[in-house]
């Protein structure tokens, strides 16, 4: 009896292992949607990295690798129905391991910055890596963007990939064994939904996100012509080292006002605004409703390609980063040089430096609780 049960449990895994090994169509989803698996090389310590390709019935494709849970390729239709890649990235694993600015990656345990890499829980101080101008950025030296996640395609109508990672107690200086799950789902309406969840065995802090850089002109040129709307009337001004000052500043009458559509480039060089100077452009958290429902946070339209992206999130903030630190030194997919502002990020998140700012929504996670957030990137066209 035991043997039969074991066979029934193992059979689906075995079937996937065989089908998945050579780019073969997987049948756990309703055709013509599919999930296929291929090899994407290995890490420096010889851990195999797999790539999963999720495809929906419209032909939209999202490629995810187990290293960093990185979205390496993501296609979306233009006004003529042409599906092209709209995210920055590299052709091979070496590109991602050689100092990627978090292209497409899952970020954890803490997205964005923690001042001086220090925070306390119940009187106990923790020290994290000061990997960015003395502050802690995106989870540290080996954050969730640089670990290999376990992947499991999910059964169902829509192609979905479940990634899991156990971050051990004190990994990168954070307390608690943190068990994380991220599910990427590609839906029939050309959306990618990202569901994050985590549990811990000791009180800790969590702030997970995805760091895709979008260029809706199929990665040609800069994003300065992209029209951005952000559903927010306040943002977090920062210090010179990009730590929030604690103020929630109204966007009205500033270059930060995207309550109506503005081209990214229209006011990005307005150096009369000190925050533009500190960010080197836009690199700020915008305050959202954060009522736990999937609310529209931002819309991006590229007028020449007609591609439109809407971002919905349950999170209380979204980081608008206009790719200011890209400098043309990185060569990405198809030999494209990633010049300054050739991609933009809209990272759903809790407020940066929240562990040190009691007035900000809490990022604490206690044993017995489940961290749960969702973000959706939805693509359509405007003619
Ligand atoms: C941060 C930027 C940083 C970029 C890449 C963004 O989330 O806000 O300041 O340069 O990530 O590391």
Coordinates of C-alpha atoms and ligand atoms in Angstrom, one line a residue:
X1 CA 0.0 0.0 0.0
X2 CA 2.8 2.4 1.0
X3 CA 4.6 1.7 -2.2
X4 CA 1.5 2.5 -4.3
X5 CA 1.0 5.8 -2.5
X6 CA 4.6 6.7 -3.0
X7 CA 4.3 5.9 -6.7
X8 CA 1.2 8.1 -7.1
X9 CA 3.0 10.9 -5.3
X10 CA 6.2 10.6 -7.3
X11 CA 4.7 9.9 -10.8
X12 CA 3.8 13.5 -11.6
X13 CA 7.3 14.7 -10.6
X14 CA 8.9 12.0 -12.7
X15 CA 6.7 12.9 -15.7
X16 CA 7.7 16.5 -15.4
X17 CA 11.3 15.7 -14.9
X18 CA 11.3 13.8 -18.2
X19 CA 9.3 16.3 -20.1
X20 CA 11.0 19.3 -18.6
X21 CA 14.5 18.2 -19.3
X22 CA 14.7 19.2 -22.9
X23 CA 12.5 22.2 -23.7
X24 CA 9.5 19.8 -24.1
X25 CA 6.0 21.2 -23.8
X26 CA 4.6 20.6 -20.4
X27 CA 1.0 19.6 -20.1
X28 CA 0.1 20.7 -16.5
X29 CA -1.6 23.8 -18.1
X30 CA -4.4 24.1 -20.7
X31 CA -2.9 24.1 -24.2
X32 CA -2.0 26.2 -26.1
X33 CA -0.6 27.7 -22.9
X34 CA 2.6 26.0 -21.7
X35 CA 5.5 25.8 -19.4
X36 CA 8.8 24.5 -20.7
X37 CA 12.0 23.9 -18.9
X38 CA 15.6 24.3 -20.1
X39 CA 19.1 24.6 -18.7
X40 CA 20.5 28.1 -18.1
X41 CA 24.0 27.0 -17.1
X42 CA 25.3 26.9 -13.5
X43 CA 26.5 29.1 -10.7
X44 CA 30.1 29.6 -9.8
X45 CA 29.6 26.9 -7.1
X46 CA 28.3 24.5 -9.8
X47 CA 24.6 24.7 -8.9
X48 CA 22.5 24.0 -12.0
X49 CA 20.3 26.9 -13.0
X50 CA 17.1 26.2 -14.9
X51 CA 15.0 28.4 -17.1
X52 CA 11.2 28.1 -17.2
X53 CA 9.3 29.6 -20.1
X54 CA 5.6 30.5 -19.4
X55 CA 3.5 31.1 -22.5
X56 CA -0.1 32.0 -22.7
X57 CA -2.6 31.5 -25.5
X58 CA -1.9 34.9 -27.0
X59 CA 1.7 34.1 -27.4
X60 CA 3.0 36.2 -24.5
X61 CA 6.1 34.7 -23.0
X62 CA 7.8 35.1 -19.7
X63 CA 11.2 33.4 -19.0
X64 CA 12.2 32.9 -15.4
X65 CA 15.4 31.4 -14.1
X66 CA 15.9 29.7 -10.8
X67 CA 18.9 32.0 -10.0
X68 CA 17.4 35.0 -8.2
X69 CA 14.0 34.1 -9.6
X70 CA 15.0 36.5 -12.3
X71 CA 12.6 37.3 -15.2
X72 CA 15.1 37.4 -18.0
X73 CA 12.7 37.9 -20.9
X74 CA 9.1 39.2 -21.1
X75 CA 7.2 39.8 -24.3
X76 CA 4.3 42.1 -24.8
X77 CA 2.4 43.2 -27.9
X78 CA 2.8 46.6 -29.6
X79 CA 0.1 48.5 -31.4
X80 CA 0.6 46.2 -34.5
X81 CA 0.2 43.0 -32.3
X82 CA 4.0 42.3 -32.4
X83 CA 5.2 40.6 -29.3
X84 CA 8.7 41.7 -28.3
X85 CA 10.9 41.6 -25.2
X86 CA 10.3 44.6 -22.9
X87 CA 12.7 43.9 -20.0
X88 CA 16.5 44.5 -19.6
X89 CA 18.7 41.5 -18.9
X90 CA 21.5 39.3 -20.1
X91 CA 21.8 36.3 -22.5
X92 CA 23.7 34.1 -20.1
X93 CA 24.1 33.4 -16.4
X94 CA 27.5 35.0 -16.3
X95 CA 25.9 38.4 -17.1
X96 CA 23.7 38.1 -14.1
X97 CA 26.5 36.9 -11.8
X98 CA 28.9 39.6 -12.9
X99 CA 27.3 42.6 -11.1
X100 CA 23.8 42.9 -12.5
X101 CA 21.9 46.0 -11.2
X102 CA 19.2 43.5 -10.0
X103 CA 17.8 43.1 -13.6
X104 CA 14.5 41.2 -13.2
X105 CA 15.4 39.8 -9.9
X106 CA 13.4 38.9 -6.7
X107 CA 14.6 41.1 -3.9
X108 CA 14.8 40.1 -0.3
X109 CA 14.8 40.0 2.6
X110 CA 14.4 43.7 2.4
X111 CA 13.7 45.6 -0.8
X112 CA 15.4 49.1 -0.9
X113 CA 17.4 50.6 1.9
X114 CA 17.9 50.3 5.7
X115 CA 19.9 53.2 7.1
X116 CA 23.4 52.2 8.0
X117 CA 22.3 48.6 7.9
X118 CA 21.1 48.6 11.4
X119 CA 17.7 47.9 13.0
X120 CA 16.4 46.5 16.3
X121 CA 13.7 44.1 17.3
X122 CA 12.6 44.0 20.9
X123 CA 15.8 45.8 22.0
X124 CA 18.1 43.5 20.2
X125 CA 20.2 45.3 17.5
X126 CA 21.0 43.6 14.2
X127 CA 23.7 44.7 11.8
X128 CA 23.4 44.1 8.0
X129 CA 25.9 44.7 5.2
X130 CA 26.4 48.4 4.3
X131 CA 26.5 47.6 0.6
X132 CA 25.3 51.0 -0.7
X133 CA 26.9 54.2 0.5
X134 CA 27.0 52.8 4.0
X135 CA 23.4 51.8 3.9
X136 CA 21.9 48.3 3.4
X137 CA 20.4 47.8 -0.1
X138 CA 18.2 45.0 -1.5
X139 CA 19.0 42.3 1.1
X140 CA 22.8 42.6 1.2
X141 CA 25.8 41.0 -0.4
X142 CA 24.0 37.8 -1.3
X143 CA 20.3 38.7 -1.3
X144 CA 17.5 36.7 -2.8
X145 CA 18.5 37.9 -6.2
X146 CA 21.7 35.8 -6.0
X147 CA 20.4 32.5 -4.5
X148 CA 19.1 29.5 -6.5
X149 CA 15.4 29.0 -5.8
X150 CA 13.5 25.7 -6.0
X151 CA 11.0 25.7 -8.8
X152 CA 7.9 23.8 -9.3
X153 CA 5.4 24.3 -12.2
X154 CA 1.9 24.4 -11.0
X155 CA -1.1 22.5 -12.2
X156 CA -4.0 24.6 -13.5
X157 CA -5.4 26.4 -16.5
X158 CA -2.8 29.2 -16.5
X159 CA 0.9 28.7 -16.6
X160 CA 2.3 29.4 -13.1
X161 CA 5.7 28.7 -11.5
X162 CA 6.2 28.4 -7.8
X163 CA 9.6 29.3 -6.4
X164 CA 10.6 28.5 -2.8
X165 CA 13.6 29.5 -0.8
X166 CA 14.5 29.0 2.8
X167 CA 16.6 31.8 4.2
X168 CA 18.4 30.5 7.2
X169 CA 18.5 32.2 10.6
X170 CA 21.0 35.1 10.5
X171 CA 21.6 34.8 6.7
X172 CA 22.9 38.2 5.6
X173 CA 22.4 39.2 9.3
X174 CA 18.6 38.8 9.4
X175 CA 17.0 36.9 12.3
X176 CA 14.7 33.9 11.9
X177 CA 14.5 31.0 9.4
X178 CA 12.4 32.6 6.7
X179 CA 10.5 30.3 4.4
X180 CA 9.6 32.2 1.2
X181 CA 7.3 31.4 -1.7
X182 CA 6.9 33.4 -4.8
X183 CA 4.4 32.4 -7.5
X184 CA 4.6 33.8 -11.0
X185 CA 1.4 33.4 -13.0
X186 CA 0.9 34.4 -16.6
X187 CA -2.8 35.0 -17.2
X188 CA -4.9 35.0 -20.4
X189 CA -5.4 38.8 -20.2
X190 CA -1.6 39.4 -20.6
X191 CA -0.9 40.0 -17.0
X192 CA 1.9 38.6 -14.9
X193 CA 0.8 38.2 -11.3
X194 CA 3.4 37.8 -8.6
X195 CA 2.3 36.4 -5.2
X196 CA 4.8 36.6 -2.4
X197 CA 4.4 34.8 0.9
X198 CA 6.7 34.1 3.9
X199 CA 6.7 32.7 7.4
X200 CA 9.3 32.8 10.1
X201 CA 10.2 31.0 13.3
X202 CA 11.6 34.1 15.0
X203 CA 10.5 37.7 14.8
X204 CA 12.1 39.4 11.7
X205 CA 11.5 41.9 9.0
X206 CA 10.4 41.3 5.4
X207 CA 9.9 43.4 2.3
X208 CA 9.9 41.4 -1.0
X209 CA 9.7 42.8 -4.5
X210 CA 10.7 42.2 -8.1
X211 CA 13.2 44.4 -9.8
X212 CA 12.3 44.2 -13.5
X213 CA 13.6 47.1 -15.6
X214 CA 11.0 47.9 -18.3
X215 CA 11.5 49.5 -21.7
X216 CA 8.2 49.3 -23.6
X217 CA 10.0 50.2 -26.9
X218 CA 11.4 46.7 -27.0
X219 CA 14.6 47.8 -25.2
X220 CA 15.5 50.4 -27.8
X221 CA 16.8 53.8 -26.5
X222 CA 15.8 55.3 -23.3
X223 CA 12.5 55.4 -21.3
X224 CA 12.4 59.2 -21.3
X225 CA 9.4 59.3 -23.7
X226 CA 7.4 56.8 -21.6
X227 CA 4.3 58.4 -20.2
X228 CA 3.9 57.6 -16.5
X229 CA 0.9 58.0 -14.2
X230 CA 1.2 57.2 -10.5
X231 CA -1.9 56.9 -8.4
X232 CA -0.3 58.8 -5.5
X233 CA -0.3 62.3 -4.2
X234 CA 2.6 61.9 -1.7
X235 CA 6.1 60.5 -1.9
X236 CA 9.0 60.0 0.5
X237 CA 11.8 62.6 0.1
X238 CA 15.2 61.2 0.8
X239 CA 18.6 62.2 2.1
X240 CA 21.7 62.4 0.0
X241 CA 22.3 58.7 0.5
X242 CA 18.6 57.9 -0.4
X243 CA 17.2 57.2 3.0
X244 CA 13.7 58.6 3.6
X245 CA 13.7 61.7 5.8
X246 CA 10.4 60.6 7.3
X247 CA 8.3 63.3 5.7
X248 CA 5.4 62.3 3.4
X249 CA 5.6 65.2 0.9
X250 CA 2.7 66.2 -1.5
X251 CA 3.7 65.8 -5.1
X252 CA 1.6 68.8 -6.2
X253 CA 3.6 71.5 -8.0
X254 CA 6.7 69.4 -8.1
X255 CA 8.4 67.2 -10.8
X256 CA 7.2 64.3 -8.8
X257 CA 3.5 64.9 -9.7
X258 CA 2.5 61.9 -11.9
X259 CA -1.2 62.1 -10.9
X260 CA -1.8 62.9 -14.6
X261 CA 0.4 61.3 -17.3
X262 CA 3.8 62.9 -17.8
X263 CA 6.8 61.9 -19.9
X264 CA 9.5 60.6 -17.6
X265 CA 11.9 63.0 -19.3
X266 CA 9.8 66.1 -19.1
X267 CA 11.0 67.2 -15.6
X268 CA 13.8 64.7 -14.8
X269 CA 16.5 67.3 -15.1
X270 CA 14.8 70.0 -13.1
X271 CA 17.7 70.5 -10.7
X272 CA 15.8 73.3 -8.9
X273 CA 14.2 70.4 -7.1
X274 CA 16.7 69.0 -4.6
X275 CA 15.0 65.6 -4.6
X276 CA 15.7 65.3 -8.3
X277 CA 19.3 66.1 -7.6
X278 CA 19.6 63.5 -4.7
X279 CA 17.9 60.8 -6.8
X280 CA 19.8 61.6 -10.0
X281 CA 16.3 61.6 -11.4
X282 CA 13.4 59.6 -10.0
X283 CA 14.4 57.1 -7.3
X284 CA 11.6 57.5 -4.7
X285 CA 8.8 55.7 -3.0
X286 CA 5.3 56.8 -3.7
X287 CA 2.7 56.3 -1.1
X288 CA -0.3 54.1 -2.1
X289 CA -3.6 53.3 -0.5
X290 CA -2.2 50.0 0.9
X291 CA -5.5 48.6 2.0
X292 CA -4.5 45.1 1.1
X293 CA -6.5 45.1 -2.1
X294 CA -5.0 45.0 -5.6
X295 CA -5.2 48.7 -6.4
X296 CA -3.9 50.4 -9.5
X297 CA -0.6 51.9 -8.6
X298 CA 0.9 53.1 -11.9
X299 CA 0.4 53.1 -15.6
X300 CA 3.1 53.4 -18.3
X301 CA 2.5 54.1 -22.0
X302 CA 5.2 54.2 -24.7
X303 CA 3.6 56.4 -27.4
X304 CA 5.7 55.1 -30.3
X305 CA 5.1 51.4 -29.7
X306 CA 1.7 51.8 -28.2
X307 CA 2.5 49.4 -25.4
X308 CA 0.7 50.0 -22.1
X309 CA 1.6 48.5 -18.7
X310 CA -0.6 48.8 -15.6
X311 CA 0.8 47.9 -12.2
X312 CA -1.6 46.8 -9.5
X313 CA -0.4 46.0 -6.0
X314 CA -1.6 45.3 -2.4
X315 CA 1.5 47.0 -1.1
X316 CA 1.5 50.5 0.6
X317 CA 4.2 52.0 -1.7
X318 CA 5.9 51.8 -5.1
X319 CA 9.4 52.7 -5.9
X320 CA 9.7 54.6 -9.2
X321 CA 13.3 54.3 -10.3
X322 CA 14.2 55.8 -13.7
X323 CA 17.4 53.8 -14.3
X324 CA 19.6 56.7 -13.3
X325 CA 22.6 54.6 -12.4
X326 CA 22.8 52.8 -15.8
X327 CA 25.7 54.2 -17.6
X328 CA 26.2 52.3 -20.9
X329 CA 28.9 50.0 -19.4
X330 CA 26.6 46.9 -19.3
X331 CA 25.9 45.1 -22.5
X332 CA 22.8 43.1 -22.4
X333 CA 20.7 40.8 -24.5
X334 CA 21.4 41.0 -28.3
X335 CA 24.4 43.2 -27.6
X336 CA 22.4 46.2 -26.5
X337 CA 24.3 48.7 -24.4
X338 CA 22.2 49.8 -21.4
X339 CA 22.6 53.6 -21.4
X340 CA 21.5 55.9 -18.6
X341 CA 17.7 55.6 -18.2
X342 CA 17.3 52.8 -20.7
X343 CA 14.9 51.1 -18.3
X344 CA 12.5 52.0 -15.5
X345 CA 11.4 50.1 -12.4
X346 CA 8.2 50.1 -10.6
X347 CA 8.9 48.1 -7.5
X348 CA 6.0 47.4 -5.2
X349 CA 7.1 47.6 -1.6
X350 CA 6.8 48.7 2.0
X351 CA 8.5 52.0 2.8
X352 CA 12.3 52.0 2.6
X353 CA 13.9 52.1 6.0
X354 CA 10.7 51.1 7.7
X355 CA 12.5 49.1 10.4
X356 CA 13.9 52.4 11.7
X357 CA 10.9 54.6 11.2
X358 CA 8.1 53.7 13.6
X359 CA 5.6 56.0 11.8
X360 CA 5.9 53.9 8.6
X361 CA 3.7 50.8 8.1
X362 CA 5.3 47.9 10.0
X363 CA 7.5 45.3 8.2
X364 CA 7.7 43.0 11.2
X365 CA 6.9 39.4 10.7
X366 CA 6.3 37.2 13.8
X367 CA 6.1 33.4 14.2
X368 CA 2.6 32.3 13.4
X369 CA 1.9 35.1 11.0
X370 CA 2.1 34.9 7.2
X371 CA 3.5 37.7 5.1
X372 CA 1.4 38.0 1.9
X373 CA 1.5 40.5 -0.9
X374 CA 0.6 40.5 -4.6
X375 CA 1.5 42.6 -7.6
X376 CA 0.2 42.4 -11.1
X377 CA 1.8 43.9 -14.3
X378 CA -0.8 44.0 -17.0
X379 CA -0.1 44.7 -20.7
X380 CA -2.4 46.1 -23.4
X381 CA -2.1 48.5 -26.3
X382 CA -3.2 52.1 -27.0
X383 CA -3.5 52.9 -30.7
Ligands
LIG1 C1 17.0 51.7 -6.0 C2 18.1 52.4 -6.6 C3 19.1 51.4 -7.0 C4 18.5 50.4 -7.9 C5 19.5 49.4 -8.4 C6 16.4 50.7 -6.9 O1 15.4 50.0 -6.3 O2 16.0 52.5 -5.5 O3 18.6 53.4 -5.8 O4 20.2 52.1 -7.6 O5 17.5 49.8 -7.3 O6 20.2 48.9 -7.4

